[in-house]
Amino acid sequence: MSETSLRNRVTSTVDLLDRPSHTWREAAEGGEANLTRHDSLLQAAGCMNAVELRQPVNPATPASSLTVACWNLERCKHVPESAARLQGTGADICLLTEMDLGMARSGNRHTTADLAHHLGMGYAFGVEFIELGLGDRREQAEHTGERNEAGLHGNAVATRFAIDRAALLPLDRGGMWYSPDGIDQRRIGGRMALAVRLCLAEPVWFVAVHYESRLFPHDRERETAYLLRHVDELCGDDAVLVGGDFNCRAMADEGFDDAALLDRPQEAEPMFARLAEAGFDWRACNTAQPTTRLHSWDDRKRMLKKIDWFFSRGLKPSAPRVIPAVAADGRTLSDHEIIVVTVSL
């Protein structure tokens, strides 16, 4: 991937994202699946070129210390139960990844809007992918004959505070999931981060990140370089908290113990060295606990891994913890746990 191939940052905001039209979907589902066609379709999709922004109904008074939760909700198929779990963390801000909008697999809900409503928060939501089908193979089987009302999937930040600015930060050129070769779910789009600026005691940026799941350490270093370029150009000298699913599996694959996981992850994942060079710290805002969770249908021998992280710059983090992604009735809500940290300005 060349440096010039990165998609443009998106800073336009709207009250409600456009849904892909029937004509657009017919064009996306037919014809040759190549990158040129993908890029044309992406540019023609209005939902890929704006961020949906809703302010909280009753914004909270800006504070100098707050709690942040970060969670890959794996489609957010259980909105009320997930909201209750987040409320239990005391979070003022939630960095959310893998959120559906109009997908049959999650009840054709706007999961971000519904979750934010339950939490009494506003939100910013950006589209990572326009899904051309019902999801992965399991979801295709479970929802055969159903229809997506919008087919959007992305990342969000929900917060009790007024949102000053919002931006979608692309982390690749897009198109990896469009080719039918070896892909069980075809999509338009690519990996991205969703950033918001809150004016608290001072301006602070909060960034929800989702890295590609099918790549390797050197690819994640490249995604990190793109992320840091956006942060440098967008955030300037403001404080920043980045959190999300980085899919950084190499430490577990290489058998790092807890101490090595926090003290020298850069030996397996060079993305950590890039972040350290840019002034970001992870030691004070993370534990070494695994952040993945098995569903009942998963291989019980599959290794649990820490792939969800916070990175802090210009803030004082404390009390990092991992909260099980389990509802009150014992149901698993996601294949990722919730990570939580307190930050002071």
PDB file of C-alpha atoms in Angstrom, residues 94-300:
ATOM      1  CA  CYS A  94     -17.627   4.816  25.700  1.00  0.00           C
ATOM      2  CA  LEU A  95     -15.303   3.936  22.799  1.00  0.00           C
ATOM      3  CA  LEU A  96     -17.317   1.424  20.766  1.00  0.00           C
ATOM      4  CA  THR A  97     -16.339  -0.806  17.850  1.00  0.00           C
ATOM      5  CA  GLU A  98     -18.256  -3.268  15.655  1.00  0.00           C
ATOM      6  CA  MET A  99     -21.573  -1.411  15.873  1.00  0.00           C
ATOM      7  CA  ASP A 100     -24.397  -2.252  13.445  1.00  0.00           C
ATOM      8  CA  LEU A 101     -26.905   0.033  11.763  1.00  0.00           C
ATOM      9  CA  GLY A 102     -29.754  -1.714   9.973  1.00  0.00           C
ATOM     10  CA  MET A 103     -28.319  -5.248   9.985  1.00  0.00           C
ATOM     11  CA  ALA A 104     -30.685  -8.234  10.242  1.00  0.00           C
ATOM     12  CA  ARG A 105     -28.253 -10.021  12.565  1.00  0.00           C
ATOM     13  CA  SER A 106     -28.752  -7.310  15.219  1.00  0.00           C
ATOM     14  CA  GLY A 107     -32.480  -6.792  14.718  1.00  0.00           C
ATOM     15  CA  ASN A 108     -32.121  -4.053  12.074  1.00  0.00           C
ATOM     16  CA  ARG A 109     -31.517  -1.586  14.885  1.00  0.00           C
ATOM     17  CA  HIS A 110     -29.361   1.512  14.938  1.00  0.00           C
ATOM     18  CA  THR A 111     -27.379  -0.051  17.748  1.00  0.00           C
ATOM     19  CA  THR A 112     -25.287   3.038  18.523  1.00  0.00           C
ATOM     20  CA  ALA A 113     -28.311   5.342  18.752  1.00  0.00           C
ATOM     21  CA  ASP A 114     -30.253   2.799  20.822  1.00  0.00           C
ATOM     22  CA  LEU A 115     -27.326   2.119  23.153  1.00  0.00           C
ATOM     23  CA  ALA A 116     -26.671   5.850  23.625  1.00  0.00           C
ATOM     24  CA  HIS A 117     -30.356   6.392  24.412  1.00  0.00           C
ATOM     25  CA  HIS A 118     -30.251   3.735  27.133  1.00  0.00           C
ATOM     26  CA  LEU A 119     -27.116   5.387  28.549  1.00  0.00           C
ATOM     27  CA  GLY A 120     -28.461   8.955  28.353  1.00  0.00           C
ATOM     28  CA  MET A 121     -25.566   9.919  26.080  1.00  0.00           C
ATOM     29  CA  GLY A 122     -24.921  11.582  22.757  1.00  0.00           C
ATOM     30  CA  TYR A 123     -22.772   9.912  20.139  1.00  0.00           C
ATOM     31  CA  ALA A 124     -20.738  10.121  16.963  1.00  0.00           C
ATOM     32  CA  PHE A 125     -20.918   7.142  14.572  1.00  0.00           C
ATOM     33  CA  GLY A 126     -18.881   6.458  11.444  1.00  0.00           C
ATOM     34  CA  VAL A 127     -19.212   3.669   8.873  1.00  0.00           C
ATOM     35  CA  GLU A 128     -16.386   1.160   8.519  1.00  0.00           C
ATOM     36  CA  PHE A 129     -18.144  -1.143   6.061  1.00  0.00           C
ATOM     37  CA  ILE A 130     -21.274  -1.295   3.969  1.00  0.00           C
ATOM     38  CA  GLU A 131     -22.164  -4.964   4.268  1.00  0.00           C
ATOM     39  CA  LEU A 132     -23.268  -6.602   1.010  1.00  0.00           C
ATOM     40  CA  GLY A 133     -24.644  -9.661   2.803  1.00  0.00           C
ATOM     41  CA  LEU A 134     -25.958 -10.854   6.147  1.00  0.00           C
ATOM     42  CA  GLY A 135     -22.559 -11.207   7.827  1.00  0.00           C
ATOM     43  CA  ASP A 136     -20.187 -14.090   8.446  1.00  0.00           C
ATOM     44  CA  ARG A 137     -21.053 -17.723   7.709  1.00  0.00           C
ATOM     45  CA  ARG A 138     -22.723 -18.295  11.069  1.00  0.00           C
ATOM     46  CA  GLU A 139     -24.853 -15.156  10.674  1.00  0.00           C
ATOM     47  CA  GLN A 140     -25.744 -16.065   7.089  1.00  0.00           C
ATOM     48  CA  ALA A 141     -27.080 -19.406   8.313  1.00  0.00           C
ATOM     49  CA  GLU A 142     -28.943 -17.909  11.282  1.00  0.00           C
ATOM     50  CA  HIS A 143     -30.615 -15.148   9.230  1.00  0.00           C
ATOM     51  CA  THR A 144     -31.316 -16.881   5.927  1.00  0.00           C
ATOM     52  CA  GLY A 145     -34.192 -15.159   4.119  1.00  0.00           C
ATOM     53  CA  GLU A 146     -33.917 -11.954   6.150  1.00  0.00           C
ATOM     54  CA  ARG A 147     -32.999  -8.533   4.786  1.00  0.00           C
ATOM     55  CA  ASN A 148     -30.705  -5.744   5.960  1.00  0.00           C
ATOM     56  CA  GLU A 149     -32.528  -2.419   6.121  1.00  0.00           C
ATOM     57  CA  ALA A 150     -29.315  -0.378   5.810  1.00  0.00           C
ATOM     58  CA  GLY A 151     -26.374  -2.788   6.016  1.00  0.00           C
ATOM     59  CA  LEU A 152     -23.943  -0.466   7.827  1.00  0.00           C
ATOM     60  CA  HIS A 153     -21.239  -1.433  10.318  1.00  0.00           C
ATOM     61  CA  GLY A 154     -18.817   0.877  12.081  1.00  0.00           C
ATOM     62  CA  ASN A 155     -17.337   2.501  15.176  1.00  0.00           C
ATOM     63  CA  ALA A 156     -18.634   5.109  17.588  1.00  0.00           C
ATOM     64  CA  VAL A 157     -17.990   7.239  20.641  1.00  0.00           C
ATOM     65  CA  ALA A 158     -20.853   7.765  23.103  1.00  0.00           C
ATOM     66  CA  THR A 159     -20.550  10.382  25.826  1.00  0.00           C
ATOM     67  CA  ARG A 160     -22.403  12.344  28.523  1.00  0.00           C
ATOM     68  CA  PHE A 161     -20.555  15.506  27.434  1.00  0.00           C
ATOM     69  CA  ALA A 162     -21.199  17.828  24.491  1.00  0.00           C
ATOM     70  CA  ILE A 163     -19.176  16.851  21.406  1.00  0.00           C
ATOM     71  CA  ASP A 164     -17.165  19.719  19.976  1.00  0.00           C
ATOM     72  CA  ARG A 165     -15.791  17.992  16.853  1.00  0.00           C
ATOM     73  CA  ALA A 166     -15.883  14.547  15.252  1.00  0.00           C
ATOM     74  CA  ALA A 167     -13.853  12.869  12.519  1.00  0.00           C
ATOM     75  CA  LEU A 168     -13.524   9.518  10.753  1.00  0.00           C
ATOM     76  CA  LEU A 169      -9.885   8.466  10.359  1.00  0.00           C
ATOM     77  CA  PRO A 170      -9.220   5.834   7.630  1.00  0.00           C
ATOM     78  CA  LEU A 171      -6.481   3.335   8.461  1.00  0.00           C
ATOM     79  CA  ASP A 172      -6.107   1.711   5.024  1.00  0.00           C
ATOM     80  CA  ARG A 173      -7.030   2.258   1.381  1.00  0.00           C
ATOM     81  CA  GLY A 174     -10.119   0.021   1.661  1.00  0.00           C
ATOM     82  CA  GLY A 175     -11.287  -2.830  -0.537  1.00  0.00           C
ATOM     83  CA  MET A 176      -9.727  -5.833   1.202  1.00  0.00           C
ATOM     84  CA  TRP A 177     -13.153  -7.329   1.915  1.00  0.00           C
ATOM     85  CA  TYR A 178     -14.661  -6.679  -1.551  1.00  0.00           C
ATOM     86  CA  SER A 179     -13.010  -9.377  -3.626  1.00  0.00           C
ATOM     87  CA  PRO A 180     -15.008 -12.636  -3.485  1.00  0.00           C
ATOM     88  CA  ASP A 181     -11.839 -14.751  -3.320  1.00  0.00           C
ATOM     89  CA  GLY A 182     -11.642 -16.369   0.116  1.00  0.00           C
ATOM     90  CA  ILE A 183     -14.070 -13.859   1.673  1.00  0.00           C
ATOM     91  CA  ASP A 184     -17.153 -15.118   3.504  1.00  0.00           C
ATOM     92  CA  GLN A 185     -18.652 -11.625   3.836  1.00  0.00           C
ATOM     93  CA  ARG A 186     -18.267  -9.025   1.085  1.00  0.00           C
ATOM     94  CA  ARG A 187     -18.052  -5.398   2.115  1.00  0.00           C
ATOM     95  CA  ILE A 188     -17.348  -1.914   0.774  1.00  0.00           C
ATOM     96  CA  GLY A 189     -15.005   0.136   2.941  1.00  0.00           C
ATOM     97  CA  GLY A 190     -12.006  -0.395   5.184  1.00  0.00           C
ATOM     98  CA  ARG A 191     -10.697  -0.119   8.710  1.00  0.00           C
ATOM     99  CA  MET A 192     -11.012   3.207  10.491  1.00  0.00           C
ATOM    100  CA  ALA A 193     -11.013   5.063  13.777  1.00  0.00           C
ATOM    101  CA  LEU A 194     -13.669   7.458  15.065  1.00  0.00           C
ATOM    102  CA  ALA A 195     -12.416  10.531  16.950  1.00  0.00           C
ATOM    103  CA  VAL A 196     -14.264  13.176  18.958  1.00  0.00           C
ATOM    104  CA  ARG A 197     -13.035  16.265  20.761  1.00  0.00           C
ATOM    105  CA  LEU A 198     -14.637  17.149  24.078  1.00  0.00           C
ATOM    106  CA  CYS A 199     -14.097  20.502  25.755  1.00  0.00           C
ATOM    107  CA  LEU A 200     -13.709  19.461  29.373  1.00  0.00           C
ATOM    108  CA  ALA A 201     -11.433  21.349  31.757  1.00  0.00           C
ATOM    109  CA  GLU A 202      -9.321  21.482  28.588  1.00  0.00           C
ATOM    110  CA  PRO A 203      -9.833  20.023  25.075  1.00  0.00           C
ATOM    111  CA  VAL A 204      -9.336  16.240  24.944  1.00  0.00           C
ATOM    112  CA  TRP A 205      -9.667  13.843  22.003  1.00  0.00           C
ATOM    113  CA  PHE A 206     -11.081  10.334  22.423  1.00  0.00           C
ATOM    114  CA  VAL A 207     -10.461   7.880  19.598  1.00  0.00           C
ATOM    115  CA  ALA A 208     -12.177   4.495  19.044  1.00  0.00           C
ATOM    116  CA  VAL A 209      -9.951   2.250  16.913  1.00  0.00           C
ATOM    117  CA  HIS A 210     -10.494  -1.005  15.020  1.00  0.00           C
ATOM    118  CA  TYR A 211      -7.517  -2.602  13.225  1.00  0.00           C
ATOM    119  CA  GLU A 212      -7.779  -5.244  10.521  1.00  0.00           C
ATOM    120  CA  SER A 213      -8.184  -8.801  11.810  1.00  0.00           C
ATOM    121  CA  ARG A 214      -6.485 -10.627   8.939  1.00  0.00           C
ATOM    122  CA  LEU A 215      -3.069  -8.969   8.964  1.00  0.00           C
ATOM    123  CA  PHE A 216       0.326  -9.249  10.692  1.00  0.00           C
ATOM    124  CA  PRO A 217       2.564  -7.151  12.984  1.00  0.00           C
ATOM    125  CA  HIS A 218       4.195  -5.138  10.182  1.00  0.00           C
ATOM    126  CA  ASP A 219       0.718  -4.327   8.806  1.00  0.00           C
ATOM    127  CA  ARG A 220      -0.418  -3.137  12.219  1.00  0.00           C
ATOM    128  CA  GLU A 221       2.649  -0.916  12.399  1.00  0.00           C
ATOM    129  CA  ARG A 222       1.544   0.633   9.108  1.00  0.00           C
ATOM    130  CA  GLU A 223      -2.012   1.134  10.396  1.00  0.00           C
ATOM    131  CA  THR A 224      -0.489   2.806  13.459  1.00  0.00           C
ATOM    132  CA  ALA A 225       1.564   5.139  11.268  1.00  0.00           C
ATOM    133  CA  TYR A 226      -1.646   6.195   9.519  1.00  0.00           C
ATOM    134  CA  LEU A 227      -3.439   6.634  12.848  1.00  0.00           C
ATOM    135  CA  LEU A 228      -0.630   8.786  14.221  1.00  0.00           C
ATOM    136  CA  ARG A 229      -0.564  10.924  11.096  1.00  0.00           C
ATOM    137  CA  HIS A 230      -4.256  11.674  11.610  1.00  0.00           C
ATOM    138  CA  VAL A 231      -3.732  12.371  15.320  1.00  0.00           C
ATOM    139  CA  ASP A 232      -0.832  14.720  14.595  1.00  0.00           C
ATOM    140  CA  GLU A 233      -2.777  16.678  11.973  1.00  0.00           C
ATOM    141  CA  LEU A 234      -6.121  16.678  13.765  1.00  0.00           C
ATOM    142  CA  CYS A 235      -5.320  16.874  17.473  1.00  0.00           C
ATOM    143  CA  GLY A 236      -2.156  18.975  17.584  1.00  0.00           C
ATOM    144  CA  ASP A 237      -0.980  19.345  21.196  1.00  0.00           C
ATOM    145  CA  ASP A 238      -4.319  18.384  22.755  1.00  0.00           C
ATOM    146  CA  ALA A 239      -4.480  15.448  25.161  1.00  0.00           C
ATOM    147  CA  VAL A 240      -5.566  12.184  23.519  1.00  0.00           C
ATOM    148  CA  LEU A 241      -6.901   8.827  24.720  1.00  0.00           C
ATOM    149  CA  VAL A 242      -6.944   6.098  22.094  1.00  0.00           C
ATOM    150  CA  GLY A 243      -8.737   2.828  22.769  1.00  0.00           C
ATOM    151  CA  GLY A 244      -9.945  -0.103  20.768  1.00  0.00           C
ATOM    152  CA  ASP A 245      -9.458  -3.508  19.230  1.00  0.00           C
ATOM    153  CA  PHE A 246      -5.959  -3.593  17.758  1.00  0.00           C
ATOM    154  CA  ASN A 247      -6.039  -7.305  16.848  1.00  0.00           C
ATOM    155  CA  CYS A 248      -2.425  -7.488  18.063  1.00  0.00           C
ATOM    156  CA  ARG A 249      -2.070 -11.240  18.526  1.00  0.00           C
ATOM    157  CA  ALA A 250       1.700 -11.617  18.289  1.00  0.00           C
ATOM    158  CA  MET A 251       2.458 -11.330  22.029  1.00  0.00           C
ATOM    159  CA  ALA A 252       0.157 -14.267  22.784  1.00  0.00           C
ATOM    160  CA  ASP A 253       1.443 -16.198  19.797  1.00  0.00           C
ATOM    161  CA  GLU A 254       4.991 -15.780  21.096  1.00  0.00           C
ATOM    162  CA  GLY A 255       4.080 -16.752  24.662  1.00  0.00           C
ATOM    163  CA  PHE A 256       4.694 -13.428  26.448  1.00  0.00           C
ATOM    164  CA  ASP A 257       3.955 -13.552  30.174  1.00  0.00           C
ATOM    165  CA  ASP A 258       2.081 -10.743  31.936  1.00  0.00           C
ATOM    166  CA  ALA A 259       5.200  -8.689  32.687  1.00  0.00           C
ATOM    167  CA  ALA A 260       6.483  -8.891  29.120  1.00  0.00           C
ATOM    168  CA  LEU A 261       3.039  -8.087  27.762  1.00  0.00           C
ATOM    169  CA  LEU A 262       3.047  -4.681  29.439  1.00  0.00           C
ATOM    170  CA  ASP A 263       6.794  -3.939  29.578  1.00  0.00           C
ATOM    171  CA  ARG A 264       8.033  -4.919  26.111  1.00  0.00           C
ATOM    172  CA  PRO A 265       5.164  -5.635  23.689  1.00  0.00           C
ATOM    173  CA  GLN A 266       7.121  -3.793  20.976  1.00  0.00           C
ATOM    174  CA  GLU A 267       9.382  -6.840  20.677  1.00  0.00           C
ATOM    175  CA  ALA A 268       6.484  -8.714  19.072  1.00  0.00           C
ATOM    176  CA  GLU A 269       4.328  -5.820  17.838  1.00  0.00           C
ATOM    177  CA  PRO A 270       6.256  -2.813  16.447  1.00  0.00           C
ATOM    178  CA  MET A 271       3.085  -0.718  16.614  1.00  0.00           C
ATOM    179  CA  PHE A 272       3.886  -0.158  20.315  1.00  0.00           C
ATOM    180  CA  ALA A 273       7.248   1.405  19.456  1.00  0.00           C
ATOM    181  CA  ARG A 274       5.531   3.770  17.032  1.00  0.00           C
ATOM    182  CA  LEU A 275       3.048   4.842  19.705  1.00  0.00           C
ATOM    183  CA  ALA A 276       5.794   5.334  22.297  1.00  0.00           C
ATOM    184  CA  GLU A 277       7.762   7.528  19.871  1.00  0.00           C
ATOM    185  CA  ALA A 278       4.628   9.674  19.481  1.00  0.00           C
ATOM    186  CA  GLY A 279       4.370  10.176  23.251  1.00  0.00           C
ATOM    187  CA  PHE A 280       1.706   7.570  24.043  1.00  0.00           C
ATOM    188  CA  ASP A 281       1.889   5.329  27.114  1.00  0.00           C
ATOM    189  CA  TRP A 282       0.053   2.060  27.707  1.00  0.00           C
ATOM    190  CA  ARG A 283       1.512   0.772  30.995  1.00  0.00           C
ATOM    191  CA  ALA A 284      -0.580   2.958  33.313  1.00  0.00           C
ATOM    192  CA  CYS A 285      -3.887   2.447  31.500  1.00  0.00           C
ATOM    193  CA  ASN A 286      -3.979  -1.318  30.907  1.00  0.00           C
ATOM    194  CA  THR A 287      -3.825  -4.585  32.794  1.00  0.00           C
ATOM    195  CA  ALA A 288      -2.294  -7.748  31.356  1.00  0.00           C
ATOM    196  CA  GLN A 289      -5.585  -9.660  31.546  1.00  0.00           C
ATOM    197  CA  PRO A 290      -6.898 -11.215  28.316  1.00  0.00           C
ATOM    198  CA  THR A 291      -9.644  -9.226  26.624  1.00  0.00           C
ATOM    199  CA  THR A 292     -11.134 -11.879  24.347  1.00  0.00           C
ATOM    200  CA  ARG A 293     -13.991 -14.168  25.411  1.00  0.00           C
ATOM    201  CA  LEU A 294     -15.229 -17.479  24.024  1.00  0.00           C
ATOM    202  CA  HIS A 295     -18.789 -18.107  22.931  1.00  0.00           C
ATOM    203  CA  SER A 296     -20.412 -21.444  23.729  1.00  0.00           C
ATOM    204  CA  TRP A 297     -19.809 -22.581  20.150  1.00  0.00           C
ATOM    205  CA  ASP A 298     -16.110 -21.657  20.096  1.00  0.00           C
ATOM    206  CA  ASP A 299     -13.271 -24.128  20.339  1.00  0.00           C
ATOM    207  CA  ARG A 300     -12.595 -24.270  24.086  1.00  0.00           C
TER     208      ARG A 300
END
